[in-house]
Amino acid sequence: MTMKSIRLSLIVYFLVLLTAALGAVSWLSYGMAADSLDQRKRESQTMIEASYTRRKEGAKAELDRLLESQAQVLAKMKPELDRRLTSQARKLVSMAHGDGAL
């Protein structure tokens, strides 16, 4: 009958326990890292959306300002344009009556 070496058994058990402990630590740290990465992604997405919203509102405000400015310019020009168009329309009508086209 041969006796098993207690030293070999202890080394094997120690290695198995060490492997299990390292595996558990790796699994826990991987989970924590994944959670941290997900949280970072969510925060980053929130910041991107906030930045987009600010830029979109700024661009909309700028466009509104430009459109209002152009509308004011056109409103100031309207009386002169109406006068010119009326004058040209009268000339065309008088030319048409004079030529007998109407």
GROMACS .gro file of N, CA and C in nm:
model
  306
    1MET      N    1   0.082  -0.116   0.000
    1MET     CA    2   0.000   0.000   0.000
    1MET      C    3   0.088   0.124   0.000
    2THR      N    4   0.057   0.213  -0.097
    2THR     CA    5   0.138   0.333  -0.103
    2THR      C    6   0.064   0.448  -0.037
    3MET      N    7   0.136   0.526   0.030
    3MET     CA    8   0.077   0.642   0.097
    3MET      C    9   0.083   0.762   0.005
    4LYS      N   10  -0.029   0.830   0.004
    4LYS     CA   11  -0.032   0.955  -0.073
    4LYS      C   12   0.044   1.061   0.005
    5SER      N   13   0.107   1.146  -0.070
    5SER     CA   14   0.180   1.255  -0.007
    5SER      C   15   0.083   1.364   0.033
    6ILE      N   16   0.087   1.394   0.160
    6ILE     CA   17  -0.001   1.500   0.212
    6ILE      C   18   0.041   1.634   0.153
    7ARG      N   19   0.168   1.651   0.127
    7ARG     CA   20   0.218   1.775   0.071
    7ARG      C   21   0.159   1.797  -0.068
    8LEU      N   22   0.154   1.694  -0.150
    8LEU     CA   23   0.098   1.705  -0.285
    8LEU      C   24  -0.050   1.737  -0.278
    9SER      N   25  -0.122   1.672  -0.188
    9SER     CA   26  -0.265   1.698  -0.171
    9SER      C   27  -0.289   1.842  -0.128
   10LEU      N   28  -0.210   1.892  -0.034
   10LEU     CA   29  -0.227   2.030   0.011
   10LEU      C   30  -0.198   2.130  -0.101
   11ILE      N   31  -0.096   2.102  -0.180
   11ILE     CA   32  -0.063   2.191  -0.292
   11ILE      C   33  -0.177   2.192  -0.394
   12VAL      N   34  -0.231   2.075  -0.424
   12VAL     CA   35  -0.340   2.066  -0.521
   12VAL      C   36  -0.463   2.141  -0.468
   13TYR      N   37  -0.500   2.117  -0.341
   13TYR     CA   38  -0.613   2.187  -0.283
   13TYR      C   39  -0.591   2.338  -0.280
   14PHE      N   40  -0.469   2.379  -0.246
   14PHE     CA   41  -0.436   2.521  -0.242
   14PHE      C   42  -0.452   2.583  -0.381
   15LEU      N   43  -0.402   2.514  -0.483
   15LEU     CA   44  -0.413   2.565  -0.620
   15LEU      C   45  -0.559   2.573  -0.665
   16VAL      N   46  -0.638   2.474  -0.628
   16VAL     CA   47  -0.781   2.477  -0.664
   16VAL      C   48  -0.850   2.594  -0.595
   17LEU      N   49  -0.825   2.613  -0.466
   17LEU     CA   50  -0.886   2.725  -0.394
   17LEU      C   51  -0.839   2.860  -0.448
   18LEU      N   52  -0.710   2.868  -0.479
   18LEU     CA   53  -0.655   2.991  -0.535
   18LEU      C   54  -0.719   3.022  -0.670
   19THR      N   55  -0.736   2.920  -0.752
   19THR     CA   56  -0.800   2.939  -0.883
   19THR      C   57  -0.944   2.984  -0.865
   20ALA      N   58  -1.016   2.923  -0.773
   20ALA     CA   59  -1.156   2.962  -0.747
   20ALA      C   60  -1.163   3.105  -0.697
   21ALA      N   61  -1.074   3.144  -0.607
   21ALA     CA   62  -1.074   3.281  -0.554
   21ALA      C   63  -1.043   3.381  -0.664
   22LEU      N   64  -0.943   3.351  -0.746
   22LEU     CA   65  -0.908   3.442  -0.856
   22LEU      C   66  -1.022   3.451  -0.957
   23GLY      N   67  -1.087   3.340  -0.982
   23GLY     CA   68  -1.202   3.341  -1.074
   23GLY      C   69  -1.315   3.428  -1.020
   24ALA      N   70  -1.343   3.414  -0.890
   24ALA     CA   71  -1.449   3.494  -0.829
   24ALA      C   72  -1.415   3.643  -0.833
   25VAL      N   73  -1.291   3.677  -0.801
   25VAL     CA   74  -1.249   3.818  -0.805
   25VAL      C   75  -1.257   3.871  -0.948
   26SER      N   76  -1.214   3.792  -1.045
   26SER     CA   77  -1.221   3.835  -1.185
   26SER      C   78  -1.366   3.856  -1.228
   27TRP      N   79  -1.454   3.765  -1.190
   27TRP     CA   80  -1.594   3.777  -1.227
   27TRP      C   81  -1.656   3.901  -1.165
   28LEU      N   82  -1.627   3.927  -1.038
   28LEU     CA   83  -1.682   4.045  -0.971
   28LEU      C   84  -1.626   4.175  -1.031
   29SER      N   85  -1.497   4.177  -1.057
   29SER     CA   86  -1.438   4.300  -1.113
   29SER      C   87  -1.487   4.324  -1.255
   30TYR      N   88  -1.510   4.217  -1.333
   30TYR     CA   89  -1.564   4.232  -1.467
   30TYR      C   90  -1.705   4.292  -1.460
   31GLY      N   91  -1.786   4.242  -1.367
   31GLY     CA   92  -1.922   4.297  -1.351
   31GLY      C   93  -1.920   4.443  -1.312
   32MET      N   94  -1.831   4.479  -1.220
   32MET     CA   95  -1.822   4.619  -1.178
   32MET      C   96  -1.774   4.707  -1.293
   33ALA      N   97  -1.677   4.658  -1.369
   33ALA     CA   98  -1.626   4.735  -1.483
   33ALA      C   99  -1.734   4.752  -1.589
   34ALA      N  100  -1.811   4.647  -1.614
   34ALA     CA  101  -1.919   4.657  -1.713
   34ALA      C  102  -2.025   4.756  -1.668
   35ASP      N  103  -2.061   4.753  -1.540
   35ASP     CA  104  -2.158   4.849  -1.487
   35ASP      C  105  -2.106   4.992  -1.498
   36SER      N  106  -1.980   5.010  -1.465
   36SER     CA  107  -1.919   5.143  -1.473
   36SER      C  108  -1.919   5.193  -1.617
   37LEU      N  109  -1.886   5.105  -1.710
   37LEU     CA  110  -1.884   5.142  -1.852
   37LEU      C  111  -2.024   5.178  -1.901
   38ASP      N  112  -2.124   5.101  -1.860
   38ASP     CA  113  -2.262   5.131  -1.898
   38ASP      C  114  -2.305   5.267  -1.843
   39GLN      N  115  -2.268   5.295  -1.719
   39GLN     CA  116  -2.302   5.424  -1.659
   39GLN      C  117  -2.234   5.537  -1.735
   40ARG      N  118  -2.109   5.518  -1.771
   40ARG     CA  119  -2.037   5.621  -1.849
   40ARG      C  120  -2.105   5.645  -1.983
   41LYS      N  121  -2.146   5.535  -2.048
   41LYS     CA  122  -2.213   5.549  -2.176
   41LYS      C  123  -2.344   5.626  -2.162
   42ARG      N  124  -2.419   5.598  -2.057
   42ARG     CA  125  -2.545   5.669  -2.035
   42ARG      C  126  -2.519   5.818  -2.009
   43GLU      N  127  -2.419   5.848  -1.926
   43GLU     CA  128  -2.387   5.987  -1.898
   43GLU      C  129  -2.339   6.059  -2.023
   44SER      N  130  -2.258   5.990  -2.101
   44SER     CA  131  -2.209   6.048  -2.226
   44SER      C  132  -2.325   6.075  -2.321
   45GLN      N  133  -2.416   5.981  -2.332
   45GLN     CA  134  -2.532   5.998  -2.419
   45GLN      C  135  -2.617   6.116  -2.372
   46THR      N  136  -2.633   6.129  -2.242
   46THR     CA  137  -2.710   6.242  -2.187
   46THR      C  138  -2.643   6.374  -2.221
   47MET      N  139  -2.510   6.379  -2.208
   47MET     CA  140  -2.437   6.502  -2.240
   47MET      C  141  -2.448   6.534  -2.388
   48ILE      N  142  -2.439   6.433  -2.473
   48ILE     CA  143  -2.450   6.455  -2.618
   48ILE      C  144  -2.589   6.508  -2.653
   49GLU      N  145  -2.692   6.448  -2.593
   49GLU     CA  146  -2.828   6.493  -2.621
   49GLU      C  147  -2.851   6.636  -2.571
   50ALA      N  148  -2.796   6.669  -2.455
   50ALA     CA  149  -2.810   6.805  -2.402
   50ALA      C  150  -2.739   6.905  -2.493
   51SER      N  151  -2.621   6.868  -2.539
   51SER     CA  152  -2.546   6.955  -2.630
   51SER      C  153  -2.622   6.975  -2.761
   52TYR      N  154  -2.677   6.866  -2.813
   52TYR     CA  155  -2.755   6.873  -2.937
   52TYR      C  156  -2.877   6.964  -2.918
   53THR      N  157  -2.945   6.949  -2.806
   53THR     CA  158  -3.064   7.030  -2.780
   53THR      C  159  -3.027   7.178  -2.772
   54ARG      N  160  -2.916   7.208  -2.702
   54ARG     CA  161  -2.873   7.349  -2.692
   54ARG      C  162  -2.838   7.405  -2.830
   55ARG      N  163  -2.764   7.328  -2.909
   55ARG     CA  164  -2.724   7.375  -3.042
   55ARG      C  165  -2.845   7.391  -3.133
   56LYS      N  166  -2.940   7.297  -3.124
   56LYS     CA  167  -3.060   7.303  -3.206
   56LYS      C  168  -3.142   7.427  -3.170
   57GLU      N  169  -3.159   7.453  -3.041
   57GLU     CA  170  -3.235   7.569  -2.998
   57GLU      C  171  -3.165   7.699  -3.038
   58GLY      N  172  -3.031   7.700  -3.028
   58GLY     CA  173  -2.956   7.817  -3.070
   58GLY      C  174  -2.970   7.843  -3.219
   59ALA      N  175  -2.962   7.736  -3.299
   59ALA     CA  176  -2.977   7.751  -3.444
   59ALA      C  177  -3.119   7.796  -3.479
   60LYS      N  178  -3.217   7.744  -3.408
   60LYS     CA  179  -3.356   7.783  -3.433
   60LYS      C  180  -3.376   7.930  -3.398
   61ALA      N  181  -3.320   7.973  -3.285
   61ALA     CA  182  -3.332   8.113  -3.245
   61ALA      C  183  -3.265   8.205  -3.347
   62GLU      N  184  -3.148   8.163  -3.396
   62GLU     CA  185  -3.077   8.243  -3.497
   62GLU      C  186  -3.157   8.251  -3.626
   63LEU      N  187  -3.214   8.139  -3.668
   63LEU     CA  188  -3.296   8.138  -3.789
   63LEU      C  189  -3.420   8.227  -3.771
   64ASP      N  190  -3.484   8.217  -3.656
   64ASP     CA  191  -3.600   8.302  -3.628
   64ASP      C  192  -3.561   8.450  -3.633
   65ARG      N  193  -3.445   8.482  -3.577
   65ARG     CA  194  -3.399   8.621  -3.577
   65ARG      C  195  -3.375   8.670  -3.721
   66LEU      N  196  -3.310   8.585  -3.802
   66LEU     CA  197  -3.283   8.623  -3.941
   66LEU      C  198  -3.412   8.638  -4.020
   67LEU      N  199  -3.506   8.547  -4.000
   67LEU     CA  200  -3.633   8.555  -4.072
   67LEU      C  201  -3.712   8.680  -4.032
   68GLU      N  202  -3.709   8.712  -3.903
   68GLU     CA  203  -3.778   8.832  -3.858
   68GLU      C  204  -3.714   8.957  -3.917
   69SER      N  205  -3.582   8.957  -3.924
   69SER     CA  206  -3.511   9.071  -3.982
   69SER      C  207  -3.548   9.086  -4.130
   70GLN      N  208  -3.551   8.976  -4.202
   70GLN     CA  209  -3.587   8.982  -4.344
   70GLN      C  210  -3.732   9.025  -4.362
   71ALA      N  211  -3.819   8.978  -4.274
   71ALA     CA  212  -3.960   9.017  -4.282
   71ALA      C  213  -3.975   9.167  -4.259
   72GLN      N  214  -3.897   9.222  -4.166
   72GLN     CA  215  -3.904   9.366  -4.140
   72GLN      C  216  -3.855   9.445  -4.260
   73VAL      N  217  -3.748   9.396  -4.326
   73VAL     CA  218  -3.697   9.465  -4.445
   73VAL      C  219  -3.803   9.462  -4.555
   74LEU      N  220  -3.865   9.344  -4.575
   74LEU     CA  221  -3.968   9.334  -4.678
   74LEU      C  222  -4.089   9.422  -4.645
   75ALA      N  223  -4.124   9.429  -4.517
   75ALA     CA  224  -4.237   9.513  -4.477
   75ALA      C  225  -4.208   9.660  -4.506
   76LYS      N  226  -4.083   9.701  -4.488
   76LYS     CA  227  -4.046   9.840  -4.518
   76LYS      C  228  -4.048   9.865  -4.669
   77MET      N  229  -4.017   9.762  -4.748
   77MET     CA  230  -4.011   9.777  -4.894
   77MET      C  231  -4.149   9.765  -4.958
   78LYS      N  232  -4.247   9.713  -4.888
   78LYS     CA  233  -4.378   9.685  -4.946
   78LYS      C  234  -4.444   9.808  -5.010
   79PRO      N  235  -4.450   9.920  -4.944
   79PRO     CA  236  -4.516  10.036  -5.008
   79PRO      C  237  -4.451  10.073  -5.141
   80GLU      N  238  -4.320  10.073  -5.146
   80GLU     CA  239  -4.250  10.107  -5.270
   80GLU      C  240  -4.276  10.003  -5.377
   81LEU      N  241  -4.273   9.873  -5.339
   81LEU     CA  242  -4.301   9.766  -5.436
   81LEU      C  243  -4.445   9.775  -5.486
   82ASP      N  244  -4.539   9.803  -5.397
   82ASP     CA  245  -4.679   9.818  -5.439
   82ASP      C  246  -4.693   9.933  -5.538
   83ARG      N  247  -4.626  10.045  -5.509
   83ARG     CA  248  -4.633  10.161  -5.598
   83ARG      C  249  -4.577  10.126  -5.735
   84ARG      N  250  -4.462  10.060  -5.739
   84ARG     CA  251  -4.400  10.023  -5.867
   84ARG      C  252  -4.485   9.924  -5.945
   85LEU      N  253  -4.536   9.822  -5.874
   85LEU     CA  254  -4.619   9.723  -5.942
   85LEU      C  255  -4.746   9.786  -5.996
   86THR      N  256  -4.806   9.875  -5.919
   86THR     CA  257  -4.927   9.943  -5.966
   86THR      C  258  -4.896  10.026  -6.089
   87SER      N  259  -4.784  10.096  -6.085
   87SER     CA  260  -4.744  10.179  -6.198
   87SER      C  261  -4.720  10.092  -6.322
   88GLN      N  262  -4.651   9.982  -6.305
   88GLN     CA  263  -4.625   9.893  -6.419
   88GLN      C  264  -4.753   9.830  -6.471
   89ALA      N  265  -4.842   9.793  -6.380
   89ALA     CA  266  -4.969   9.734  -6.422
   89ALA      C  267  -5.050   9.836  -6.502
   90ARG      N  268  -5.049   9.963  -6.460
   90ARG     CA  269  -5.122  10.066  -6.535
   90ARG      C  270  -5.062  10.085  -6.674
   91LYS      N  271  -4.928  10.081  -6.681
   91LYS     CA  272  -4.862  10.094  -6.812
   91LYS      C  273  -4.901   9.979  -6.903
   92LEU      N  274  -4.901   9.858  -6.848
   92LEU     CA  275  -4.938   9.742  -6.929
   92LEU      C  276  -5.082   9.749  -6.976
   93VAL      N  277  -5.171   9.795  -6.886
   93VAL     CA  278  -5.313   9.807  -6.923
   93VAL      C  279  -5.329   9.914  -7.030
   94SER      N  280  -5.260  10.024  -7.014
   94SER     CA  281  -5.274  10.131  -7.113
   94SER      C  282  -5.214  10.089  -7.247
   95MET      N  283  -5.105  10.011  -7.242
   95MET     CA  284  -5.046   9.959  -7.367
   95MET      C  285  -5.141   9.860  -7.433
   96ALA      N  286  -5.204   9.780  -7.353
   96ALA     CA  287  -5.296   9.681  -7.408
   96ALA      C  288  -5.417   9.749  -7.468
   97HIS      N  289  -5.467   9.852  -7.404
   97HIS     CA  290  -5.582   9.925  -7.458
   97HIS      C  291  -5.542  10.003  -7.583
   98GLY      N  292  -5.423  10.055  -7.580
   98GLY     CA  293  -5.377  10.131  -7.694
   98GLY      C  294  -5.353  10.044  -7.815
   99ASP      N  295  -5.309   9.919  -7.795
   99ASP     CA  296  -5.283   9.827  -7.905
   99ASP      C  297  -5.409   9.750  -7.944
  100GLY      N  298  -5.510   9.759  -7.865
  100GLY     CA  299  -5.633   9.687  -7.893
  100GLY      C  300  -5.622   9.539  -7.860
  101ALA      N  301  -5.526   9.501  -7.774
  101ALA     CA  302  -5.507   9.361  -7.741
  101ALA      C  303  -5.614   9.310  -7.647
  102LEU      N  304  -5.673   9.401  -7.566
  102LEU     CA  305  -5.778   9.355  -7.474
  102LEU      C  306  -5.907   9.370  -7.538
   0.00000   0.00000   0.00000
